[in-house]
Coordinates of C-alpha atoms in Angstrom, one line a residue:
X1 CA 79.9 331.5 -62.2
X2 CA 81.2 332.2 -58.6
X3 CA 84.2 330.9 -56.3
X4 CA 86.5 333.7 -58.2
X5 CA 86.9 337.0 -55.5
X6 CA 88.6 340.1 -55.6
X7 CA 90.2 340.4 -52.7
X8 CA 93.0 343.3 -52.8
X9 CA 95.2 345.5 -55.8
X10 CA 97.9 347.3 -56.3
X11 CA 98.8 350.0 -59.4
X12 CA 101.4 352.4 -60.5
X13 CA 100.6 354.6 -63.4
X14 CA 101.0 357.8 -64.7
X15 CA 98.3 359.4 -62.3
X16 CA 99.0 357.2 -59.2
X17 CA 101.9 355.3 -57.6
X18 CA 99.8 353.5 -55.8
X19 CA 95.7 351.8 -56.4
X20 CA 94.3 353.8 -53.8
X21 CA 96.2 356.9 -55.3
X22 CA 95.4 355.6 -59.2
X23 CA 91.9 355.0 -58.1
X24 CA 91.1 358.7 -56.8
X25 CA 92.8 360.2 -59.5
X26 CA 91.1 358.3 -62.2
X27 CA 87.7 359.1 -60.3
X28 CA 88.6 362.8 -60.1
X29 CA 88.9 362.6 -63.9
X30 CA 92.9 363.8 -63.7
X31 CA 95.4 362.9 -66.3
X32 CA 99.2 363.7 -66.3
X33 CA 99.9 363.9 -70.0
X34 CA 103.1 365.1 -70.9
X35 CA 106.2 365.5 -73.5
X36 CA 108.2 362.8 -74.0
X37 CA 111.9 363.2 -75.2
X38 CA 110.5 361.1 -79.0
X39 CA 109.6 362.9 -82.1
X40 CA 107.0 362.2 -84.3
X41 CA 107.0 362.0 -87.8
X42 CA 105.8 365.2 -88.4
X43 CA 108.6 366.7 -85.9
X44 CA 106.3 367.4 -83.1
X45 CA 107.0 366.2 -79.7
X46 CA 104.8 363.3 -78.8
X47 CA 102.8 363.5 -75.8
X48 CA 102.6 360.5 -73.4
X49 CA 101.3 358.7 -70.2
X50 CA 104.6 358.5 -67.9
X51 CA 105.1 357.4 -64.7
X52 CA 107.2 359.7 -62.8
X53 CA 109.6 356.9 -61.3
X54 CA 112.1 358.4 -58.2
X55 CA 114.8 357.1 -60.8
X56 CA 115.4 357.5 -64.7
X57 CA 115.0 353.6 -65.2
X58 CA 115.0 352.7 -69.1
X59 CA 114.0 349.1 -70.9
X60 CA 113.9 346.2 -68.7
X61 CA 114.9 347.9 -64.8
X62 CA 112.2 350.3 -65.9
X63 CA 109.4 347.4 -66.5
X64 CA 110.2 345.7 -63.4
X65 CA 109.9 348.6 -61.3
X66 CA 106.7 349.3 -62.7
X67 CA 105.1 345.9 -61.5
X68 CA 106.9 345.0 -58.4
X69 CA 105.3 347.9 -56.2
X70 CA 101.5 346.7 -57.3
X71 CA 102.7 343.3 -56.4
X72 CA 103.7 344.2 -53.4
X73 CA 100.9 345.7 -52.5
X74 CA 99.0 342.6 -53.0
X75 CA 101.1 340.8 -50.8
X76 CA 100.6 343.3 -48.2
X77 CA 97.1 342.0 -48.4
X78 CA 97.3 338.2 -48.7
X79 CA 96.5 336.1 -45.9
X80 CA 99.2 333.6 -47.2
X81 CA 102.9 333.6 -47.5
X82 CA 104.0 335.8 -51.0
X83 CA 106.4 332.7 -51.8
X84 CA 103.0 330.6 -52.0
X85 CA 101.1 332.8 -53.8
X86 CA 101.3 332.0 -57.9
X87 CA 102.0 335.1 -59.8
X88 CA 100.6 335.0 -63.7
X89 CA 102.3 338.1 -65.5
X90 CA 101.1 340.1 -68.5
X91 CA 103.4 340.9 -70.9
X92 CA 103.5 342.6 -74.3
X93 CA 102.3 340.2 -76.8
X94 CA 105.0 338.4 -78.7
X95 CA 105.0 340.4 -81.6
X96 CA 104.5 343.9 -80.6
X97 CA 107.3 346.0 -82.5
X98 CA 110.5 346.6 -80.4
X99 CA 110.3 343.6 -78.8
X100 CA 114.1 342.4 -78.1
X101 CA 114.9 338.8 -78.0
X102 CA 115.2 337.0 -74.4
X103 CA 112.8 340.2 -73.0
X104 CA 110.1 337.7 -70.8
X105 CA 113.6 336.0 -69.4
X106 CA 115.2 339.3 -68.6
X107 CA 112.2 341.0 -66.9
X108 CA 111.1 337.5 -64.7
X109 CA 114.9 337.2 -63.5
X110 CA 114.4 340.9 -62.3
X111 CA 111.3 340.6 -60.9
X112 CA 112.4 337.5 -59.0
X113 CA 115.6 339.7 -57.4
X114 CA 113.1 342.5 -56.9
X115 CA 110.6 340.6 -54.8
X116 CA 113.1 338.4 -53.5
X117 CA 111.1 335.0 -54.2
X118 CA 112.6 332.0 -54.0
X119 CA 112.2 331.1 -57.6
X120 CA 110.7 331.2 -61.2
X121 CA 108.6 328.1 -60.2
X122 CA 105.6 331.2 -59.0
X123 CA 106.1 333.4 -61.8
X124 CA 104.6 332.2 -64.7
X125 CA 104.2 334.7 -68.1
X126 CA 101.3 335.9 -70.8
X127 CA 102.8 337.0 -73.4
X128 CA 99.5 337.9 -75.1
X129 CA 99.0 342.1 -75.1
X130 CA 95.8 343.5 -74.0
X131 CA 93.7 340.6 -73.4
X132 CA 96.7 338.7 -71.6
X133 CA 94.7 339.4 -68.5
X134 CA 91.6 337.7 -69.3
X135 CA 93.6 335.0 -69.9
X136 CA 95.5 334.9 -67.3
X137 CA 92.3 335.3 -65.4
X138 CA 90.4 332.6 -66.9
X139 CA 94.0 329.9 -65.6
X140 CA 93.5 332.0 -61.8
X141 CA 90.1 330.5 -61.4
X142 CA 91.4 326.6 -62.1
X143 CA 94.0 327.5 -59.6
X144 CA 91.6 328.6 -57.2
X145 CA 88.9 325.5 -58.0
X146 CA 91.2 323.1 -57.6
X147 CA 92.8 324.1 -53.9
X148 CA 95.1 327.1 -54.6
X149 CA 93.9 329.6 -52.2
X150 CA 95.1 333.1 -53.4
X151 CA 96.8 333.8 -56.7
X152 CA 98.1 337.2 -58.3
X153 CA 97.2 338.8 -62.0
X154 CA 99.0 341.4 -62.5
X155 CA 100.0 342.8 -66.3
X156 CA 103.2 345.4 -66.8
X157 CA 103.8 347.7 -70.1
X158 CA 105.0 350.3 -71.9
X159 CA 104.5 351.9 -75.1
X160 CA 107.0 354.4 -74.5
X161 CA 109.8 352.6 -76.3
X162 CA 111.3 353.5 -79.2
X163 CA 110.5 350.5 -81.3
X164 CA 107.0 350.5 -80.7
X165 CA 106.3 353.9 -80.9
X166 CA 108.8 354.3 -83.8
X167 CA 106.6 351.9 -85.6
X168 CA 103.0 352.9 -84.2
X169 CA 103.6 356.6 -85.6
X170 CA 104.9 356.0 -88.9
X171 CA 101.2 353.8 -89.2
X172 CA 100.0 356.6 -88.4
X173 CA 98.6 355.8 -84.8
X174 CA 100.0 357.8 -82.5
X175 CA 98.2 360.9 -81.0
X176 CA 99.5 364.1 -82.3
X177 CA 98.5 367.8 -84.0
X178 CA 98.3 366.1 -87.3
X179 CA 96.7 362.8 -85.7
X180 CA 93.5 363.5 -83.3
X181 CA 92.3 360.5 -83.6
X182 CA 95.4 358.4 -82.4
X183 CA 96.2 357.4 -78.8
X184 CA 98.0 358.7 -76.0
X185 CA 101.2 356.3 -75.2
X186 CA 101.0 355.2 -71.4
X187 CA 102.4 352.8 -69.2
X188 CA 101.5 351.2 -66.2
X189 CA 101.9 348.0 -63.8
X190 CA 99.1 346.9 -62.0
X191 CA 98.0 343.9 -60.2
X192 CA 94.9 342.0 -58.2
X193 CA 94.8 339.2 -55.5
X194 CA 92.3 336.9 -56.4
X195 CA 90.9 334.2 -53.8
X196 CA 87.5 331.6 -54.0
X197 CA 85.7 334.1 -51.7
X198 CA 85.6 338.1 -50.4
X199 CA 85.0 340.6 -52.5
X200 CA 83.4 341.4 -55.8
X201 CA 82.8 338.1 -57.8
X202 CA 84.1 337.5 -61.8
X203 CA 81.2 336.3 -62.3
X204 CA 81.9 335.3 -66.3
X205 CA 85.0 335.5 -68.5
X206 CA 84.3 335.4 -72.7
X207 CA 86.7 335.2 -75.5
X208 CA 86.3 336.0 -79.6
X209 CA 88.1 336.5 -82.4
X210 CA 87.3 339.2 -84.9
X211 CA 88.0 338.8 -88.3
X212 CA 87.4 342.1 -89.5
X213 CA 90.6 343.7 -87.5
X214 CA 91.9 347.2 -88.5
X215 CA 93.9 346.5 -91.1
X216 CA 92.1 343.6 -92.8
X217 CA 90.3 346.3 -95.0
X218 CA 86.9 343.4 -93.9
X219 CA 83.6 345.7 -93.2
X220 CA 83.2 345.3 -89.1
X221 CA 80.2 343.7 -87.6
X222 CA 81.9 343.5 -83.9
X223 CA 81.5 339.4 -84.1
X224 CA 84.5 338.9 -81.8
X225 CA 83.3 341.1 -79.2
X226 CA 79.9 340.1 -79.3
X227 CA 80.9 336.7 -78.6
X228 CA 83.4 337.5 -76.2
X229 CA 80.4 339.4 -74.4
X230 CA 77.8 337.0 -74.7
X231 CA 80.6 334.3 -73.2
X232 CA 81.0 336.3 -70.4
X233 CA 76.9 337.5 -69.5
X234 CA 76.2 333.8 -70.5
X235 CA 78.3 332.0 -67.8
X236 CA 77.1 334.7 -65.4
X237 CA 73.2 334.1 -65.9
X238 CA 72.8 337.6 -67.0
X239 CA 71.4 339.5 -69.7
X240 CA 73.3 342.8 -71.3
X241 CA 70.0 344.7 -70.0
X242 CA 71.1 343.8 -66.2
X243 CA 75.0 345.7 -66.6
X244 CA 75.0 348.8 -64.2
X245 CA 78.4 350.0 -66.1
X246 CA 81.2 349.5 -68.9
X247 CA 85.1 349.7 -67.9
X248 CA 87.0 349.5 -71.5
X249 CA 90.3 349.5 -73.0
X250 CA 89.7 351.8 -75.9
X251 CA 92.5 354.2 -76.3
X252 CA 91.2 356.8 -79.2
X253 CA 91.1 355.3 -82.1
X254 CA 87.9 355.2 -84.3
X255 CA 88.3 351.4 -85.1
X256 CA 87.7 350.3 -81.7
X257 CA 85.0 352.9 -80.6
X258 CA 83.1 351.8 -83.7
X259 CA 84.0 348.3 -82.4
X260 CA 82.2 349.0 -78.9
X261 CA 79.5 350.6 -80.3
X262 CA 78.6 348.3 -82.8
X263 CA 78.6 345.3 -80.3
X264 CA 76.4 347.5 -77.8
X265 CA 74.1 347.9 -80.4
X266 CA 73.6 344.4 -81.2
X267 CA 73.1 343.5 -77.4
X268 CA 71.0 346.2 -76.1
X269 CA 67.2 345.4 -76.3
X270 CA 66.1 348.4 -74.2
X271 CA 65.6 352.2 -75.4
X272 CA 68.8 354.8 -75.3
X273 CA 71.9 353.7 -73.5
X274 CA 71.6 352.8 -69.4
X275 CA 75.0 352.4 -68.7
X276 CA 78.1 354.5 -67.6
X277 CA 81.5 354.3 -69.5
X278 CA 84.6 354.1 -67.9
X279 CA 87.5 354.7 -70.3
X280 CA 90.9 353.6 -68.4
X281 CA 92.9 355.2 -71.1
X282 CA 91.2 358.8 -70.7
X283 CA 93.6 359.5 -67.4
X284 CA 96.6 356.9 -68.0
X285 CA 96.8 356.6 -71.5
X286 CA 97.3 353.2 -73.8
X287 CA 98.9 351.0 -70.9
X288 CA 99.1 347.8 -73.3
X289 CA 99.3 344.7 -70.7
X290 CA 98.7 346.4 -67.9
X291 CA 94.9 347.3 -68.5
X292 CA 92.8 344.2 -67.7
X293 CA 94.5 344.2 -64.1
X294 CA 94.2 348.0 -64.1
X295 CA 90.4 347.9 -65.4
X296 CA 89.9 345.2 -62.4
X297 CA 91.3 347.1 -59.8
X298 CA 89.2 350.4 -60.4
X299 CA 86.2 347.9 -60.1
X300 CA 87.0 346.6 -57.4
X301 CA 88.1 350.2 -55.7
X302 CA 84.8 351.7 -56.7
X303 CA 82.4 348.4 -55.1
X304 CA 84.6 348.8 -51.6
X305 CA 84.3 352.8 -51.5
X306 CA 80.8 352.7 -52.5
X307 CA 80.7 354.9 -56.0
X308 CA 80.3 351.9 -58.6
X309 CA 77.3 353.1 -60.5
X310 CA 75.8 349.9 -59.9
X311 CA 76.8 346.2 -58.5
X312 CA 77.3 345.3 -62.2
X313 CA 80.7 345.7 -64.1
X314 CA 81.2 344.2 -67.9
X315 CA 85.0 344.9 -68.7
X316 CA 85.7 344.2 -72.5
X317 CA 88.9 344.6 -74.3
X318 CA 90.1 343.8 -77.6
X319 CA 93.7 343.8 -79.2
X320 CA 94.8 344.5 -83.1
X321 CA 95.1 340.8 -84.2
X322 CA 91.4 340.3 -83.5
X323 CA 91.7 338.8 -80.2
X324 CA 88.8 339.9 -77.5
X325 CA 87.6 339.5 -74.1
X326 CA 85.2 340.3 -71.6
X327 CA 85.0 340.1 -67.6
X328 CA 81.4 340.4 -66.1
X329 CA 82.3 341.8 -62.3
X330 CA 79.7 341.7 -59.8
X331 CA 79.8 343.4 -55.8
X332 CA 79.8 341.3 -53.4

């Protein structure tokens, strides 16, 4: 599949403020990890992904601020107007704990009197978590095929709230001294301008549904991903063999590393393991709805600056209600 470009990105996480800042940190291997002003269970202070914002935003204000700098930076690299350019936002799935009511309506009215556009008529929300962005990207590319020439994914989150994590370390999910095996809360806004030609092609986009998630007690086979990968290779006339490197959403736990592993394993044909890894959540932590436009954007950083392993990308993410995805990238 072709006519789907990367054209430009924009990022501010916990190791950048900026893509081109976020990029070279994350290639450099650098994390900013730090207390957070929570407690966990056990009475230890919880480490965590911040973003060191000029100003002490909480909730909502804090959210918008994330995102509205990455999609600025996108404008800042469109050849047409922002007020013409359609904006599909990632946002927390629907039933992530914490969630207040009237949240997607609060956050678009601020991001509309942030980036001063004209209206919600541009904005449009994905309420769907972690794979929100393959989602949202799989709706870019019908924008695109039928006339639309540029349109913005971009994805905002945070998982330091106090519902969500409140509710993630009583399950016991949370990274701690008791925990090793949890992940690191992060945050993040990111965002990519996508045109029909330009830069590095999504070549295929794949979606599956596992039934064995992580709290179905099911044995895993990795069904969901394997189909979501397939999908994607499949639509992109390309076998699992051909991948130059792996960008994934895994954020520590052992469900999901078993996951990846187990659907690598099915795939690979060859002899020991070709590929690089690139773990998004080793320098900026679990950034929720933020990481598919996060994973793009240090793919498409690494093909322009020339240290991409290879011209191959597969991106694959998963979520905990079984939903996953995966983006084949190639350079242009």
């Amino acid at each position: 599949m072709s006519g789907l470009a990367l054209l430009g990105c924009g990022m501010c996480s916990a190791i950048g403020l900026n893509a081109p800042a976020a990029c070279a940190a994350f290639r450099a291997r650098l994390d900013n990890f730090t207390e957070t002003r929570f407690i966990s269970q056990g009475g230890d202070w919880l480490l965590g992904a911040q973003v060191p914002l000029e100003q002490p935003l909480r909730g909502t204000a804090r959210l918008v601020d994330l995102i509205a700098g990455p999609i600025r930076e996108c404008f800042a690299q469109a050849r047409s107007p922002a007020a013409e350019i359609p904006i599909l936002l990632c946002l927390s799935e629907t039933r992530r704990p914490g969630r207040r009511p009237g949240f997607d309506e609060a956050l678009l009215e601020g991001l509309i009197a942030a980036l001063d556009l004209p209206g919600p008529e541009m904005l449009r929300p994905y309420a769907f978590g972690q794979v929100g962005g393959a989602v949202a990207l799989r709706d870019a590319r019908a924008l695109i095929a039928s006339g639309t020439p540029e349109v913005i994914v971009a994805g905002v989150d945070s998982l330091l709230e106090a519902g969500a994590l409140r509710h993630y370390d009583h399950a016991g999910r949370v990274l701690s001294e008791n925990n090793p095996t949890g992940f690191m809360p992060g945050e993040a806004g990111a965002a990519v301008l996508l045109g029909a030609t330009g830069g590095p092609l999504v070549r295929g986009i794949g979606f599956g549904v596992e039934e064995a998630t992580l709290d179905s007690g099911q044995p895993l086979r990795a069904e969901g991903m394997v189909t979501a990968m397939r999908q994607a290779l499949g639509e992109a006339g390309l076998d699992y063999g051909q991948i130059s490197y792996r960008i994934n959403d895994l954020t520590g736990e052992q469900y999901y590393f078993r996951e990846a592993t187990l659907a690598q394993t099915r795939l690979w044909r060859g002899k020991g393991d070709p590929e690089q890894v690139w773990t998004l959540a080793d320098g900026m932590g679990h950034t929720g709805a933020a990481v598919v436009p996060i994973g793009l954007a240090v793919a498409l950083t690494a093909a322009r600056k020339g240290y991409a392993p290879g011209p191959i990308a597969l991106y694959h993410g998963a979520d905990d209600s079984g939903r996953r995805a995966a983006i084949v990238i190639e350079a242009a």
